[in-house]
GROMACS .gro file of N, CA, C and O in nm:
model
  356
    1MET      N    1   0.078  -0.099   0.048
    1MET     CA    2   0.030   0.020   0.014
    1MET      C    3   0.063   0.140  -0.027
    1MET      O    4   0.177   0.184   0.047
    2ASP      N    5   0.082   0.202  -0.085
    2ASP     CA    6   0.160   0.356  -0.100
    2ASP      C    7   0.120   0.449  -0.033
    2ASP      O    8  -0.037   0.466  -0.101
    3HIS      N    9   0.140   0.541   0.023
    3HIS     CA   10   0.064   0.674   0.122
    3HIS      C   11   0.129   0.770   0.057
    3HIS      O   12   0.168   0.793  -0.024
    4ILE      N   13   0.072   0.854  -0.047
    4ILE     CA   14   0.020   1.012  -0.079
    4ILE      C   15   0.047   1.089   0.068
    4ILE      O   16  -0.077   1.084   0.136
    5VAL      N   17   0.117   1.130   0.033
    5VAL     CA   18   0.151   1.303   0.154
    5VAL      C   19   0.165   1.368   0.089
    5VAL      O   20   0.247   1.380  -0.019
    6THR      N   21   0.147   1.508   0.111
    6THR     CA   22   0.138   1.633   0.089
    6THR      C   23   0.306   1.702   0.136
    6THR      O   24   0.354   1.600   0.247
    7VAL      N   25   0.355   1.756   0.026
    7VAL     CA   26   0.504   1.816   0.067
    7VAL      C   27   0.478   1.917   0.006
    7VAL      O   28   0.529   2.008  -0.005
    8GLN      N   29   0.366   2.054   0.089
    8GLN     CA   30   0.362   2.158   0.020
    8GLN      C   31   0.422   2.224   0.171
    8GLN      O   32   0.481   2.303   0.077
    9ASP      N   33   0.433   2.171   0.285
    9ASP     CA   34   0.487   2.201   0.369
    9ASP      C   35   0.647   2.232   0.337
    9ASP      O   36   0.765   2.307   0.365
   10ALA      N   37   0.699   2.139   0.314
   10ALA     CA   38   0.824   2.082   0.302
   10ALA      C   39   0.884   2.194   0.151
   10ALA      O   40   0.980   2.255   0.155
   11VAL      N   41   0.789   2.239   0.099
   11VAL     CA   42   0.809   2.275  -0.068
   11VAL      C   43   0.791   2.443  -0.027
   11VAL      O   44   0.893   2.587  -0.039
   12THR      N   45   0.684   2.516   0.095
   12THR     CA   46   0.669   2.648   0.027
   12THR      C   47   0.724   2.675   0.245
   12THR      O   48   0.722   2.781   0.226
   13ALA      N   49   0.817   2.565   0.265
   13ALA     CA   50   0.904   2.648   0.389
   13ALA      C   51   0.954   2.709   0.396
   13ALA      O   52   0.994   2.788   0.472
   14PHE      N   53   1.056   2.808   0.245
   14PHE     CA   54   1.144   2.855   0.244
   14PHE      C   55   1.110   2.950   0.089
   14PHE      O   56   1.185   2.985   0.045
   15ALA      N   57   0.967   2.975   0.121
   15ALA     CA   58   0.875   3.049   0.030
   15ALA      C   59   0.889   3.202   0.026
   15ALA      O   60   0.939   3.222   0.149
   16ASP      N   61   0.907   3.293  -0.033
   16ASP     CA   62   0.995   3.421  -0.046
   16ASP      C   63   0.863   3.485   0.054
   16ASP      O   64   0.869   3.609   0.154
   17PHE      N   65   0.745   3.445   0.053
   17PHE     CA   66   0.621   3.524   0.142
   17PHE      C   67   0.629   3.464   0.289
   17PHE      O   68   0.538   3.503   0.345
   18MET      N   69   0.683   3.334   0.327
   18MET     CA   70   0.726   3.336   0.452
   18MET      C   71   0.863   3.406   0.502
   18MET      O   72   0.873   3.409   0.650
   19GLU      N   73   0.854   3.478   0.497
   19GLU     CA   74   0.961   3.555   0.492
   19GLU      C   75   0.909   3.693   0.564
   19GLU      O   76   0.818   3.745   0.521
   20PRO      N   77   1.002   3.769   0.695
   20PRO     CA   78   0.888   3.924   0.754
   20PRO      C   79   0.954   3.977   0.644
   20PRO      O   80   1.048   4.010   0.601
   21THR      N   81   0.843   4.080   0.629
   21THR     CA   82   0.808   4.194   0.523
   21THR      C   83   0.946   4.318   0.614
   21THR      O   84   1.010   4.269   0.733
   22ASN      N   85   0.967   4.407   0.563
   22ASN     CA   86   1.098   4.501   0.602
   22ASN      C   87   1.020   4.615   0.708
   22ASN      O   88   1.065   4.605   0.829
   23ALA      N   89   0.854   4.623   0.676
   23ALA     CA   90   0.773   4.688   0.793
   23ALA      C   91   0.753   4.568   0.929
   23ALA      O   92   0.792   4.669   1.083
   24GLU      N   93   0.796   4.481   0.909
   24GLU     CA   94   0.773   4.397   1.038
   24GLU      C   95   0.889   4.347   1.095
   24GLU      O   96   0.960   4.415   1.254
   25LEU      N   97   1.001   4.369   1.052
   25LEU     CA   98   1.144   4.388   1.133
   25LEU      C   99   1.229   4.519   1.140
   25LEU      O  100   1.261   4.490   1.255
   26ASP      N  101   1.131   4.624   1.092
   26ASP     CA  102   1.126   4.745   1.147
   26ASP      C  103   1.048   4.764   1.295
   26ASP      O  104   1.097   4.787   1.381
   27ALA      N  105   0.906   4.744   1.281
   27ALA     CA  106   0.880   4.670   1.429
   27ALA      C  107   0.919   4.643   1.583
   27ALA      O  108   0.957   4.642   1.633
   28ILE      N  109   0.996   4.504   1.461
   28ILE     CA  110   1.082   4.453   1.565
   28ILE      C  111   1.189   4.535   1.647
   28ILE      O  112   1.205   4.533   1.763
   29GLU      N  113   1.275   4.579   1.540
   29GLU     CA  114   1.359   4.684   1.575
   29GLU      C  115   1.350   4.771   1.672
   29GLU      O  116   1.386   4.822   1.818
   30ARG      N  117   1.244   4.829   1.676
   30ARG     CA  118   1.124   4.955   1.731
   30ARG      C  119   1.104   4.881   1.883
   30ARG      O  120   1.120   4.960   1.985
   31GLU      N  121   1.080   4.789   1.898
   31GLU     CA  122   1.050   4.699   1.994
   31GLU      C  123   1.152   4.637   2.121
   31GLU      O  124   1.130   4.574   2.216
   32MET      N  125   1.285   4.602   2.037
   32MET     CA  126   1.353   4.573   2.136
   32MET      C  127   1.393   4.581   2.224
   32MET      O  128   1.445   4.505   2.324
   33PRO      N  129   1.414   4.749   2.277
   33PRO     CA  130   1.412   4.786   2.433
   33PRO      C  131   1.369   4.664   2.548
   33PRO      O  132   1.371   4.646   2.638
   34VAL      N  133   1.191   4.706   2.461
   34VAL     CA  134   1.094   4.633   2.567
   34VAL      C  135   1.123   4.487   2.553
   34VAL      O  136   1.155   4.457   2.658
   35ILE      N  137   1.129   4.452   2.480
   35ILE     CA  138   1.171   4.257   2.461
   35ILE      C  139   1.288   4.225   2.491
   35ILE      O  140   1.266   4.202   2.659
   36LEU      N  141   1.381   4.345   2.548
   36LEU     CA  142   1.562   4.294   2.600
   36LEU      C  143   1.498   4.353   2.774
   36LEU      O  144   1.560   4.249   2.906
   37ALA      N  145   1.433   4.434   2.780
   37ALA     CA  146   1.362   4.469   2.947
   37ALA      C  147   1.304   4.340   2.969
   37ALA      O  148   1.345   4.301   3.121
   38ASP      N  149   1.202   4.299   2.914
   38ASP     CA  150   1.146   4.170   2.958
   38ASP      C  151   1.158   4.088   3.026
   38ASP      O  152   1.199   4.006   3.061
   39VAL      N  153   1.271   4.017   2.905
   39VAL     CA  154   1.383   3.933   2.922
   39VAL      C  155   1.474   3.941   3.070
   39VAL      O  156   1.500   3.833   3.127
   40GLU      N  157   1.551   4.050   3.065
   40GLU     CA  158   1.598   4.053   3.175
   40GLU      C  159   1.484   4.114   3.311
   40GLU      O  160   1.550   3.962   3.440
   41LEU      N  161   1.345   4.117   3.340
   41LEU     CA  162   1.275   4.061   3.394
   41LEU      C  163   1.227   3.937   3.405
   41LEU      O  164   1.253   3.864   3.498
   42LEU      N  165   1.222   3.872   3.327
   42LEU     CA  166   1.231   3.693   3.343
   42LEU      C  167   1.334   3.644   3.441
   42LEU      O  168   1.303   3.582   3.467
   43ASP      N  169   1.475   3.680   3.385
   43ASP     CA  170   1.608   3.636   3.397
   43ASP      C  171   1.597   3.665   3.554
   43ASP      O  172   1.630   3.508   3.625
   44ALA      N  173   1.583   3.793   3.643
   44ALA     CA  174   1.589   3.807   3.756
   44ALA      C  175   1.426   3.749   3.782
   44ALA      O  176   1.477   3.714   3.898
   45HIS      N  177   1.315   3.672   3.753
   45HIS     CA  178   1.280   3.597   3.824
   45HIS      C  179   1.284   3.444   3.835
   45HIS      O  180   1.211   3.362   3.939
   46ILE      N  181   1.410   3.397   3.681
   46ILE     CA  182   1.449   3.287   3.731
   46ILE      C  183   1.512   3.298   3.801
   46ILE      O  184   1.499   3.162   3.878
   47VAL      N  185   1.578   3.287   3.857
   47VAL     CA  186   1.683   3.328   3.983
   47VAL      C  187   1.625   3.258   4.075
   47VAL      O  188   1.659   3.209   4.151
   48THR      N  189   1.533   3.337   4.073
   48THR     CA  190   1.457   3.346   4.302
   48THR      C  191   1.350   3.190   4.222
   48THR      O  192   1.286   3.159   4.369
   49LEU      N  193   1.336   3.090   4.162
   49LEU     CA  194   1.237   3.037   4.193
   49LEU      C  195   1.243   2.866   4.247
   49LEU      O  196   1.127   2.851   4.308
   50ASP      N  197   1.429   2.840   4.273
   50ASP     CA  198   1.449   2.723   4.383
   50ASP      C  199   1.461   2.811   4.454
   50ASP      O  200   1.505   2.744   4.606
   51ARG      N  201   1.426   2.937   4.512
   51ARG     CA  202   1.486   2.968   4.635
   51ARG      C  203   1.400   3.094   4.682
   51ARG      O  204   1.354   3.138   4.648
   52THR      N  205   1.423   3.123   4.834
   52THR     CA  206   1.414   3.222   4.874
   52THR      C  207   1.464   3.342   4.846
   52THR      O  208   1.590   3.365   4.858
   53PRO      N  209   1.380   3.464   4.773
   53PRO     CA  210   1.440   3.543   4.731
   53PRO      C  211   1.520   3.632   4.808
   53PRO      O  212   1.462   3.685   4.972
   54THR      N  213   1.592   3.703   4.777
   54THR     CA  214   1.669   3.752   4.915
   54THR      C  215   1.631   3.910   4.896
   54THR      O  216   1.599   3.964   4.790
   55GLU      N  217   1.723   4.010   4.956
   55GLU     CA  218   1.705   4.114   4.939
   55GLU      C  219   1.762   4.172   4.800
   55GLU      O  220   1.699   4.258   4.729
   56LEU      N  221   1.859   4.120   4.806
   56LEU     CA  222   1.966   4.163   4.612
   56LEU      C  223   1.876   4.134   4.545
   56LEU      O  224   1.842   4.183   4.474
   57ASP      N  225   1.793   3.962   4.571
   57ASP     CA  226   1.683   3.897   4.422
   57ASP      C  227   1.566   4.050   4.441
   57ASP      O  228   1.515   4.099   4.294
   58ASN      N  229   1.539   4.104   4.537
   58ASN     CA  230   1.414   4.160   4.515
   58ASN      C  231   1.428   4.299   4.486
   58ASN      O  232   1.387   4.354   4.375
   59ARG      N  233   1.565   4.351   4.517
   59ARG     CA  234   1.622   4.496   4.427
   59ARG      C  235   1.596   4.470   4.283
   59ARG      O  236   1.609   4.550   4.224
   60ARG      N  237   1.707   4.337   4.214
   60ARG     CA  238   1.713   4.328   4.113
   60ARG      C  239   1.559   4.282   4.031
   60ARG      O  240   1.516   4.366   3.916
   61ILE      N  241   1.431   4.275   4.093
   61ILE     CA  242   1.378   4.253   4.035
   61ILE      C  243   1.253   4.339   4.023
   61ILE      O  244   1.233   4.418   3.876
   62ARG      N  245   1.247   4.468   4.136
   62ARG     CA  246   1.222   4.543   4.114
   62ARG      C  247   1.306   4.619   4.026
   62ARG      O  248   1.162   4.712   3.965
   63ARG      N  249   1.411   4.625   3.970
   63ARG     CA  250   1.475   4.718   3.902
   63ARG      C  251   1.430   4.653   3.799
   63ARG      O  252   1.390   4.767   3.647
   64ALA      N  253   1.459   4.531   3.751
   64ALA     CA  254   1.447   4.506   3.637
   64ALA      C  255   1.281   4.511   3.575
   64ALA      O  256   1.197   4.575   3.430
   65ARG      N  257   1.150   4.566   3.688
   65ARG     CA  258   1.058   4.526   3.680
   65ARG      C  259   1.056   4.704   3.599
   65ARG      O  260   0.950   4.730   3.547
   66ARG      N  261   1.086   4.789   3.669
   66ARG     CA  262   1.092   4.921   3.665
   66ARG      C  263   1.166   4.943   3.491
   66ARG      O  264   1.146   5.066   3.451
   67ARG      N  265   1.244   4.868   3.433
   67ARG     CA  266   1.356   4.918   3.342
   67ARG      C  267   1.161   4.848   3.208
   67ARG      O  268   1.218   4.944   3.151
   68ALA      N  269   1.139   4.731   3.237
   68ALA     CA  270   1.058   4.707   3.131
   68ALA      C  271   0.962   4.803   3.107
   68ALA      O  272   0.919   4.822   3.003
   69LEU      N  273   0.919   4.893   3.225
   69LEU     CA  274   0.778   4.983   3.252
   69LEU      C  275   0.832   5.069   3.167
   69LEU      O  276   0.793   5.163   3.116
   70ALA      N  277   0.973   5.130   3.180
   70ALA     CA  278   1.035   5.251   3.145
   70ALA      C  279   1.049   5.241   2.997
   70ALA      O  280   1.006   5.308   2.938
   71ALA      N  281   1.059   5.125   2.898
   71ALA     CA  282   1.092   5.088   2.818
   71ALA      C  283   0.941   5.071   2.739
   71ALA      O  284   0.912   5.118   2.600
   72ARG      N  285   0.861   5.017   2.822
   72ARG     CA  286   0.732   5.046   2.729
   72ARG      C  287   0.680   5.154   2.753
   72ARG      O  288   0.631   5.245   2.641
   73VAL      N  289   0.677   5.247   2.799
   73VAL     CA  290   0.690   5.375   2.795
   73VAL      C  291   0.689   5.466   2.712
   73VAL      O  292   0.632   5.527   2.654
   74ALA      N  293   0.876   5.417   2.733
   74ALA     CA  294   0.882   5.501   2.621
   74ALA      C  295   0.896   5.430   2.479
   74ALA      O  296   0.905   5.569   2.387
   75LEU      N  297   0.843   5.377   2.428
   75LEU     CA  298   0.788   5.294   2.296
   75LEU      C  299   0.663   5.322   2.310
   75LEU      O  300   0.629   5.386   2.127
   76LEU      N  301   0.579   5.347   2.374
   76LEU     CA  302   0.431   5.450   2.340
   76LEU      C  303   0.457   5.585   2.347
   76LEU      O  304   0.376   5.605   2.234
   77ASN      N  305   0.576   5.659   2.368
   77ASN     CA  306   0.565   5.808   2.347
   77ASN      C  307   0.645   5.792   2.242
   77ASN      O  308   0.614   5.920   2.182
   78ARG      N  309   0.693   5.703   2.198
   78ARG     CA  310   0.795   5.690   2.030
   78ARG      C  311   0.646   5.678   1.928
   78ARG      O  312   0.664   5.773   1.840
   79THR      N  313   0.549   5.630   1.951
   79THR     CA  314   0.433   5.586   1.855
   79THR      C  315   0.338   5.621   1.905
   79THR      O  316   0.243   5.621   1.821
   80ALA      N  317   0.336   5.703   1.967
   80ALA     CA  318   0.242   5.795   1.979
   80ALA      C  319   0.155   5.894   1.846
   80ALA      O  320   0.052   5.909   1.822
   81GLY      N  321   0.283   5.961   1.797
   81GLY     CA  322   0.200   6.031   1.734
   81GLY      C  323   0.219   5.967   1.556
   81GLY      O  324   0.231   6.027   1.439
   82VAL      N  325   0.243   5.843   1.572
   82VAL     CA  326   0.261   5.781   1.435
   82VAL      C  327   0.101   5.733   1.430
   82VAL      O  328   0.028   5.650   1.520
   83THR      N  329   0.077   5.724   1.334
   83THR     CA  330  -0.038   5.658   1.258
   83THR      C  331  -0.010   5.526   1.157
   83THR      O  332   0.069   5.523   1.065
   84LEU      N  333  -0.086   5.438   1.174
   84LEU     CA  334  -0.079   5.307   1.116
   84LEU      C  335  -0.108   5.337   0.966
   84LEU      O  336  -0.243   5.371   0.929
   85PRO      N  337  -0.133   5.291   0.838
   85PRO     CA  338  -0.225   5.277   0.724
   85PRO      C  339  -0.341   5.193   0.769
   85PRO      O  340  -0.331   5.118   0.808
   86GLY      N  341  -0.398   5.188   0.679
   86GLY     CA  342  -0.519   5.182   0.710
   86GLY      C  343  -0.657   5.217   0.758
   86GLY      O  344  -0.800   5.210   0.767
   87GLY      N  345  -0.631   5.327   0.832
   87GLY     CA  346  -0.685   5.384   0.909
   87GLY      C  347  -0.751   5.361   1.033
   87GLY      O  348  -0.832   5.358   1.140
   88ALA      N  349  -0.662   5.243   1.055
   88ALA     CA  350  -0.685   5.157   1.199
   88ALA      C  351  -0.654   5.249   1.349
   88ALA      O  352  -0.583   5.349   1.313
   89ALA      N  353  -0.769   5.236   1.437
   89ALA     CA  354  -0.760   5.322   1.523
   89ALA      C  355  -0.693   5.284   1.622
   89ALA      O  356  -0.728   5.097   1.676
   0.00000   0.00000   0.00000
């Protein structure tokens, strides 16, 4: 018995339309400070998963949380005046 399988995923996995567009890459670049700040916050939380947080750990988490919030505020302030195409509100 011969099985018929589709090879569409293998064929289209490297198609041009699967690559991120320049606009998507620009959006990722604009959001990179927020992404890095969130990674730093996660790292601070991960360190304390297997132990009781010390005062130093608590300060590191608070500092990372402040940086993450500041990065989000900075991103919102930069994009506040930017309008998106298509009239989306």
